[in-house]
Amino acid sequence: MRYWNSDLILTVILMATAYSLAWVTQTGQLAWKWAKPPIPALLAAIPTGLLFAYAVKYSFAFSNQAWFFKIMSHFMGTLIFALFTWMFIGEAITWKIGLSIFLCFLAVLIQL
């Protein structure tokens, strides 16, 4: 298994995009009035689901293990949530959150 190939890069891009859309539909309502349910969720549901489905496909093509997707997904979801919550709501990334993100990243490295 190579550390960086097109399947892993596509997995990361697809997950980042999917988690970004998921953040907007779920937590975006705290940042913007236009993001109140149900409209953003209705508009983003199918694209978000497809992005995650293709992320699974490319993740499995990269590692040949379903668990890699789960662990990578946990890291990407935590990272996107922390960054977007900080950027759009202003909640600080505390040392505990930073440490949690780092530990998630270590779990991904172990899987490589």
Backbone as a printed PyTorch tensor [residue, N CA C, xyz], in Angstrom:
tensor([[[  0.8490,  -1.1750,   0.0000],
         [  0.0000,   0.0000,   0.0000],
         [  0.8960,   1.2410,   0.0000]],

        [[  0.6620,   2.1270,  -0.9360],
         [  1.4040,   3.3820,  -0.9870],
         [  0.7550,   4.3680,  -0.0320]],

        [[  1.5630,   5.2770,   0.5100],
         [  1.0180,   6.2180,   1.4860],
         [  0.1180,   7.2620,   0.8480]],

        [[  0.4700,   7.7550,  -0.3210],
         [ -0.3770,   8.7290,  -1.0080],
         [ -0.5840,   8.2720,  -2.4300]],

        [[ -1.8000,   8.0170,  -2.7840],
         [ -2.1410,   7.7230,  -4.1690],
         [ -3.4730,   8.3870,  -4.4800]],

        [[ -3.9200,   8.2580,  -5.7010],
         [ -5.1320,   8.9740,  -6.1140],
         [ -6.3620,   8.5310,  -5.3180]],

        [[ -6.4370,   7.2660,  -4.9200],
         [ -7.5930,   6.8070,  -4.1400],
         [ -7.6500,   7.4830,  -2.7740]],

        [[ -6.5110,   7.6130,  -2.1180],
         [ -6.4840,   8.2720,  -0.8120],
         [ -6.7810,   9.7610,  -0.9540]],

        [[ -6.2220,  10.3920,  -1.9670],
         [ -6.4710,  11.8210,  -2.1850],
         [ -7.9540,  12.0630,  -2.4600]],

        [[ -8.5580,  11.2270,  -3.3040],
         [ -9.9970,  11.3560,  -3.5690],
         [-10.8210,  11.1160,  -2.3060]],

        [[-10.4190,  10.1470,  -1.4960],
         [-11.1180,   9.8840,  -0.2360],
         [-11.1170,  11.1240,   0.6410]],

        [[ -9.9550,  11.7460,   0.7910],
         [ -9.8320,  12.9390,   1.6360],
         [-10.6850,  14.0840,   1.0850]],

        [[-10.6220,  14.3190,  -0.2190],
         [-11.3970,  15.4070,  -0.8340],
         [-12.8980,  15.1640,  -0.6790]],

        [[-13.3300,  13.9390,  -0.9600],
         [-14.7560,  13.6170,  -0.8520],
         [-15.2500,  13.7260,   0.5880]],

        [[-14.4620,  13.2230,   1.5360],
         [-14.8560,  13.3160,   2.9410],
         [-14.9090,  14.7650,   3.4050]],

        [[-13.8960,  15.5500,   3.0400],
         [-13.8690,  16.9550,   3.4580],
         [-15.0830,  17.6990,   2.9160]],

        [[-15.4280,  17.4400,   1.6720],
         [-16.5930,  18.0940,   1.0750],
         [-17.8830,  17.6320,   1.7480]],

        [[-18.0100,  16.3320,   1.9730],
         [-19.2160,  15.7900,   2.6110],
         [-19.3760,  16.3210,   4.0320]],

        [[-18.2970,  16.3170,   4.8060],
         [-18.3880,  16.8200,   6.1770],
         [-18.6350,  18.3200,   6.2120]],

        [[-18.1480,  19.0440,   5.2090],
         [-18.4320,  20.4810,   5.1250],
         [-19.9240,  20.7170,   4.9030]],

        [[-20.4990,  19.9730,   3.9680],
         [-21.9450,  20.0840,   3.7350],
         [-22.7370,  19.6570,   4.9670]],

        [[-22.2950,  18.5910,   5.6110],
         [-22.9860,  18.1190,   6.8140],
         [-22.9370,  19.1780,   7.9150]],

        [[-21.7960,  19.8530,   8.0630],
         [-21.6810,  20.8940,   9.0840],
         [-22.6650,  22.0300,   8.7960]],

        [[-22.7400,  22.4430,   7.5400],
         [-23.6510,  23.5350,   7.1740],
         [-25.0960,  23.1470,   7.4630]],

        [[-25.4770,  21.9150,   7.1340],
         [-26.8740,  21.5160,   7.3260],
         [-27.2250,  21.3010,   8.7940]],

        [[-26.2550,  20.9390,   9.6160],
         [-26.5430,  20.6520,  11.0190],
         [-26.2060,  21.8160,  11.9400]],

        [[-25.0080,  22.3640,  11.8280],
         [-24.5320,  23.3790,  12.7550],
         [-24.5760,  24.7740,  12.1580]],

        [[-24.7030,  24.8590,  10.8570],
         [-24.7390,  26.1550,  10.1920],
         [-25.8450,  27.0670,  10.6900]],

        [[-26.9190,  26.4840,  11.2100],
         [-28.0230,  27.2870,  11.7340],
         [-27.5880,  28.1750,  12.8920]],

        [[-26.4780,  27.8230,  13.5560],
         [-25.9630,  28.6510,  14.6410],
         [-25.1530,  29.8310,  14.1160]],

        [[-24.7130,  29.7310,  12.8640],
         [-23.8780,  30.7770,  12.2770],
         [-24.6550,  31.7130,  11.3580]],

        [[-25.6500,  31.2000,  10.6500],
         [-26.3490,  31.9920,   9.6380],
         [-27.8550,  31.7710,   9.7240]],

        [[-28.5950,  32.8350,   9.5160],
         [-30.0610,  32.7300,   9.5300],
         [-30.5760,  31.8940,   8.3660]],

        [[-29.9240,  31.9970,   7.2080],
         [-30.4020,  31.2670,   6.0280],
         [-30.2270,  29.7530,   6.1690]],

        [[-29.4300,  29.3140,   7.1430],
         [-29.1430,  27.8830,   7.2870],
         [-30.1010,  27.1720,   8.2450]],

        [[-31.2100,  27.8060,   8.5710],
         [-32.1880,  27.1610,   9.4540],
         [-32.8380,  25.9790,   8.7340]],

        [[-33.1110,  24.8950,   9.4600],
         [-33.7650,  23.7410,   8.8460],
         [-35.1570,  24.1110,   8.3400]],

        [[-35.6860,  23.4050,   7.3930],
         [-35.2070,  22.1770,   6.7790],
         [-34.5440,  22.3800,   5.4140]],

        [[-34.5690,  23.5930,   4.8610],
         [-34.1270,  23.8030,   3.4820],
         [-32.6860,  23.3420,   3.2300]],

        [[-31.6800,  23.7600,   4.0300],
         [-30.3090,  23.2970,   3.7350],
         [-30.1780,  21.7740,   3.7610]],

        [[-30.8520,  21.1400,   4.7050],
         [-30.7770,  19.6760,   4.7910],
         [-31.4030,  19.0220,   3.5680]],

        [[-32.5200,  19.5590,   3.1240],
         [-33.1810,  18.9910,   1.9440],
         [-32.3330,  19.1660,   0.6890]],

        [[-31.6790,  20.3060,   0.5670],
         [-30.8530,  20.5670,  -0.6150],
         [-29.5550,  19.7610,  -0.6150]],

        [[-29.0110,  19.5140,   0.5600],
         [-27.6970,  18.8720,   0.6370],
         [-27.7420,  17.3740,   0.9050]],

        [[-28.8900,  16.8150,   1.2100],
         [-28.9610,  15.4090,   1.6230],
         [-28.4240,  14.4480,   0.5660]],

        [[-28.9040,  14.5570,  -0.6570],
         [-28.4690,  13.6180,  -1.6980],
         [-27.0000,  13.8320,  -2.0650]],

        [[-26.5570,  15.0810,  -2.3020],
         [-25.1230,  15.2490,  -2.5980],
         [-24.2180,  14.7610,  -1.4640]],

        [[-24.6090,  15.0340,  -0.2200],
         [-23.7890,  14.5980,   0.9140],
         [-23.7240,  13.0760,   0.9790]],

        [[-24.8540,  12.4140,   0.8100],
         [-24.8780,  10.9500,   0.8120],
         [-24.0230,  10.3610,  -0.2900]],

        [[-24.0880,  10.9430,  -1.4730],
         [-23.2670,  10.4540,  -2.5910],
         [-21.7790,  10.6860,  -2.3390]],

        [[-21.4460,  11.8320,  -1.7710],
         [-20.0360,  12.1000,  -1.4550],
         [-19.4940,  11.0620,  -0.4760]],

        [[-20.2680,  10.7430,   0.5610],
         [-19.8330,   9.7170,   1.5120],
         [-19.7500,   8.3450,   0.8480]],

        [[-20.7080,   8.0200,  -0.0160],
         [-20.6880,   6.7190,  -0.6960],
         [-19.4390,   6.5700,  -1.5590]],

        [[-19.0900,   7.6070,  -2.3040],
         [-17.8800,   7.5380,  -3.1250],
         [-16.6150,   7.5750,  -2.2700]],

        [[-16.6680,   8.2520,  -1.1370],
         [-15.5210,   8.2380,  -0.2250],
         [-15.2530,   6.8170,   0.2710]],

        [[-16.3200,   6.0730,   0.5770],
         [-16.1650,   4.6700,   0.9880],
         [-15.5260,   3.8660,  -0.1390]],

        [[-16.0100,   4.0690,  -1.3480],
         [-15.4880,   3.3330,  -2.5080],
         [-13.9810,   3.5510,  -2.6650]],

        [[-13.5490,   4.8050,  -2.6480],
         [-12.1280,   5.0930,  -2.8590],
         [-11.2840,   4.7340,  -1.6410]],

        [[-11.8640,   4.8450,  -0.4600],
         [-11.1550,   4.4320,   0.7470],
         [-10.8610,   2.9360,   0.7090]],

        [[-11.8640,   2.1540,   0.3070],
         [-11.6740,   0.7060,   0.2270],
         [-10.6920,   0.3480,  -0.8870]],

        [[-10.7370,   1.0870,  -1.9890],
         [ -9.7750,   0.8450,  -3.0690],
         [ -8.3520,   1.1210,  -2.5960]],

        [[ -8.2020,   2.0890,  -1.6920],
         [ -6.8800,   2.4200,  -1.1630],
         [ -6.3840,   1.3720,  -0.1760]],

        [[ -7.2250,   1.0070,   0.7970],
         [ -6.7350,   0.1750,   1.9000],
         [ -7.2420,  -1.2580,   1.8940]],

        [[ -8.3120,  -1.5300,   1.1540],
         [ -8.9290,  -2.8500,   1.1320],
         [ -9.4590,  -3.2620,   2.5100]],

        [[ -9.7690,  -2.2640,   3.3480],
         [-10.3140,  -2.5180,   4.6780],
         [-11.4180,  -1.5080,   4.9680]],

        [[-12.5550,  -1.9710,   5.4160],
         [-13.6550,  -1.0670,   5.7580],
         [-13.3150,  -0.2100,   6.9740]],

        [[-12.5090,  -0.7500,   7.8880],
         [-12.1640,  -0.0080,   9.0970],
         [-11.3560,   1.2450,   8.8040]],

        [[-10.5870,   1.2420,   7.7370],
         [ -9.8160,   2.4390,   7.4050],
         [-10.7590,   3.6150,   7.1750]],

        [[-11.8650,   3.3770,   6.4630],
         [-12.8320,   4.4500,   6.2260],
         [-13.3820,   4.9710,   7.5460]],

        [[-13.7370,   4.0860,   8.4530],
         [-14.3160,   4.5020,   9.7320],
         [-13.3550,   5.3870,  10.5050]],

        [[-12.1040,   4.9750,  10.5810],
         [-11.1260,   5.7390,  11.3540],
         [-10.7960,   7.0540,  10.6580]],

        [[-10.6160,   7.0140,   9.3380],
         [-10.3500,   8.2320,   8.5790],
         [-11.5470,   9.1770,   8.6570]],

        [[-12.7410,   8.6250,   8.6040],
         [-13.9610,   9.4240,   8.6850],
         [-14.0640,  10.1290,  10.0370]],

        [[-13.7240,   9.4290,  11.1000],
         [-13.7580,  10.0390,  12.4320],
         [-12.7900,  11.2220,  12.4930]],

        [[-11.5870,  11.0420,  11.9630],
         [-10.6020,  12.1300,  11.9470],
         [-11.0980,  13.3100,  11.1240]],

        [[-11.5510,  13.0460,   9.9010],
         [-11.9850,  14.1290,   9.0130],
         [-13.1970,  14.8650,   9.5930]],

        [[-14.1410,  14.1190,  10.1410],
         [-15.3210,  14.7450,  10.7310],
         [-14.9680,  15.6290,  11.9160]],

        [[-14.0730,  15.1500,  12.7750],
         [-13.6480,  15.9260,  13.9340],
         [-12.8760,  17.1640,  13.5010]],

        [[-11.9980,  17.0090,  12.5230],
         [-11.2060,  18.1400,  12.0310],
         [-12.0950,  19.2050,  11.3900]],

        [[-12.9730,  18.8040,  10.4830],
         [-13.8610,  19.7600,   9.8100],
         [-14.7670,  20.4480,  10.8270]],

        [[-15.3280,  19.6740,  11.7580],
         [-16.2050,  20.2700,  12.7630],
         [-15.4520,  21.3120,  13.5820]],

        [[-14.2500,  20.9800,  14.0360],
         [-13.4720,  21.9200,  14.8470],
         [-13.1250,  23.1820,  14.0580]],

        [[-12.6510,  23.0140,  12.8320],
         [-12.2670,  24.1740,  12.0200],
         [-13.4620,  25.0590,  11.6810]],

        [[-14.5540,  24.4490,  11.2430],
         [-15.7230,  25.2400,  10.8590],
         [-16.3610,  25.9170,  12.0710]],

        [[-16.4130,  25.2300,  13.2010],
         [-16.9850,  25.8190,  14.4060],
         [-16.1420,  27.0050,  14.8640]],

        [[-14.8390,  26.8920,  14.7320],
         [-13.9480,  28.0010,  15.0700],
         [-14.1030,  29.1540,  14.0720]],

        [[-14.1010,  28.8470,  12.7710],
         [-14.1490,  29.8900,  11.7450],
         [-15.4980,  30.6050,  11.6930]],

        [[-16.5920,  29.8740,  11.8170],
         [-17.9050,  30.4610,  11.5660],
         [-18.7050,  30.8060,  12.8190]],

        [[-18.3900,  30.1580,  13.9370],
         [-19.1140,  30.4480,  15.1760],
         [-18.2060,  31.1420,  16.1870]],

        [[-16.9070,  30.9260,  16.0450],
         [-15.9620,  31.5850,  16.9330],
         [-15.5990,  30.7950,  18.1740]],

        [[-15.9840,  29.5190,  18.2250],
         [-15.5900,  28.6840,  19.3620],
         [-14.1300,  28.3010,  19.2160]],

        [[-13.3720,  28.5230,  20.2630],
         [-11.9370,  28.2570,  20.2200],
         [-11.6410,  26.7610,  20.1550]],

        [[-10.5240,  26.4490,  19.5310],
         [-10.0140,  25.0800,  19.5540],
         [ -9.1160,  24.9910,  20.7830]],

        [[ -9.6500,  24.4320,  21.8450],
         [ -8.9140,  24.3320,  23.1050],
         [ -7.8450,  23.2420,  23.0060]],

        [[ -7.0210,  23.1460,  24.0250],
         [ -5.9730,  22.1220,  24.0170],
         [ -6.5920,  20.7270,  24.0050]],

        [[ -7.7560,  20.5560,  24.6490],
         [ -8.4150,  19.2450,  24.6540],
         [ -8.9120,  18.8790,  23.2570]],

        [[ -9.4780,  19.8500,  22.5600],
         [ -9.9440,  19.5910,  21.1960],
         [ -8.7560,  19.3320,  20.2840]],

        [[ -7.7090,  20.1510,  20.4230],
         [ -6.4960,  19.9540,  19.6240],
         [ -5.8850,  18.5840,  19.8580]],

        [[ -5.8340,  18.1600,  21.1120],
         [ -5.3000,  16.8390,  21.4390],
         [ -6.1780,  15.7350,  20.8530]],

        [[ -7.4840,  15.9100,  20.9040],
         [ -8.3960,  14.9180,  20.3200],
         [ -8.1770,  14.7830,  18.8200]],

        [[ -8.0090,  15.9120,  18.1290],
         [ -7.7480,  15.8780,  16.6890],
         [ -6.4270,  15.1700,  16.4150]],

        [[ -5.4130,  15.4780,  17.2130],
         [ -4.1060,  14.8390,  17.0470],
         [ -4.2040,  13.3300,  17.2610]],

        [[ -4.9390,  12.9000,  18.2690],
         [ -5.0900,  11.4650,  18.5290],
         [ -5.8470,  10.7720,  17.3980]],

        [[ -6.8490,  11.4550,  16.8490],
         [ -7.5580,  10.9040,  15.6790],
         [ -6.5910,  10.7360,  14.5130]],

        [[ -5.7240,  11.7340,  14.3220],
         [ -4.7390,  11.6720,  13.2410],
         [ -3.7660,  10.5150,  13.4640]],

        [[ -3.3440,  10.3050,  14.7020],
         [ -2.4600,   9.1710,  15.0020],
         [ -3.1320,   7.8460,  14.6530]],

        [[ -4.4180,   7.7320,  14.9370],
         [ -5.1480,   6.5060,  14.5890],
         [ -5.1240,   6.2740,  13.0830]],

        [[ -5.2510,   7.3520,  12.2980],
         [ -5.1730,   7.2230,  10.8370],
         [ -3.7780,   6.7660,  10.4320]],

        [[ -2.7460,   7.3630,  11.0190],
         [ -1.3700,   6.9750,  10.6810],
         [ -1.1060,   5.5060,  10.9910]],

        [[ -1.6540,   5.0200,  12.0890],
         [ -1.4820,   3.6060,  12.4430],
         [ -2.0800,   2.7160,  11.3590]],

        [[ -3.1900,   3.1460,  10.7670],
         [ -3.8580,   2.3550,   9.7310],
         [ -3.1060,   2.3560,   8.4040]],

        [[ -2.2740,   3.3710,   8.1810],
         [ -1.5220,   3.4080,   6.9250],
         [ -0.4910,   2.3100,   6.9500]]])
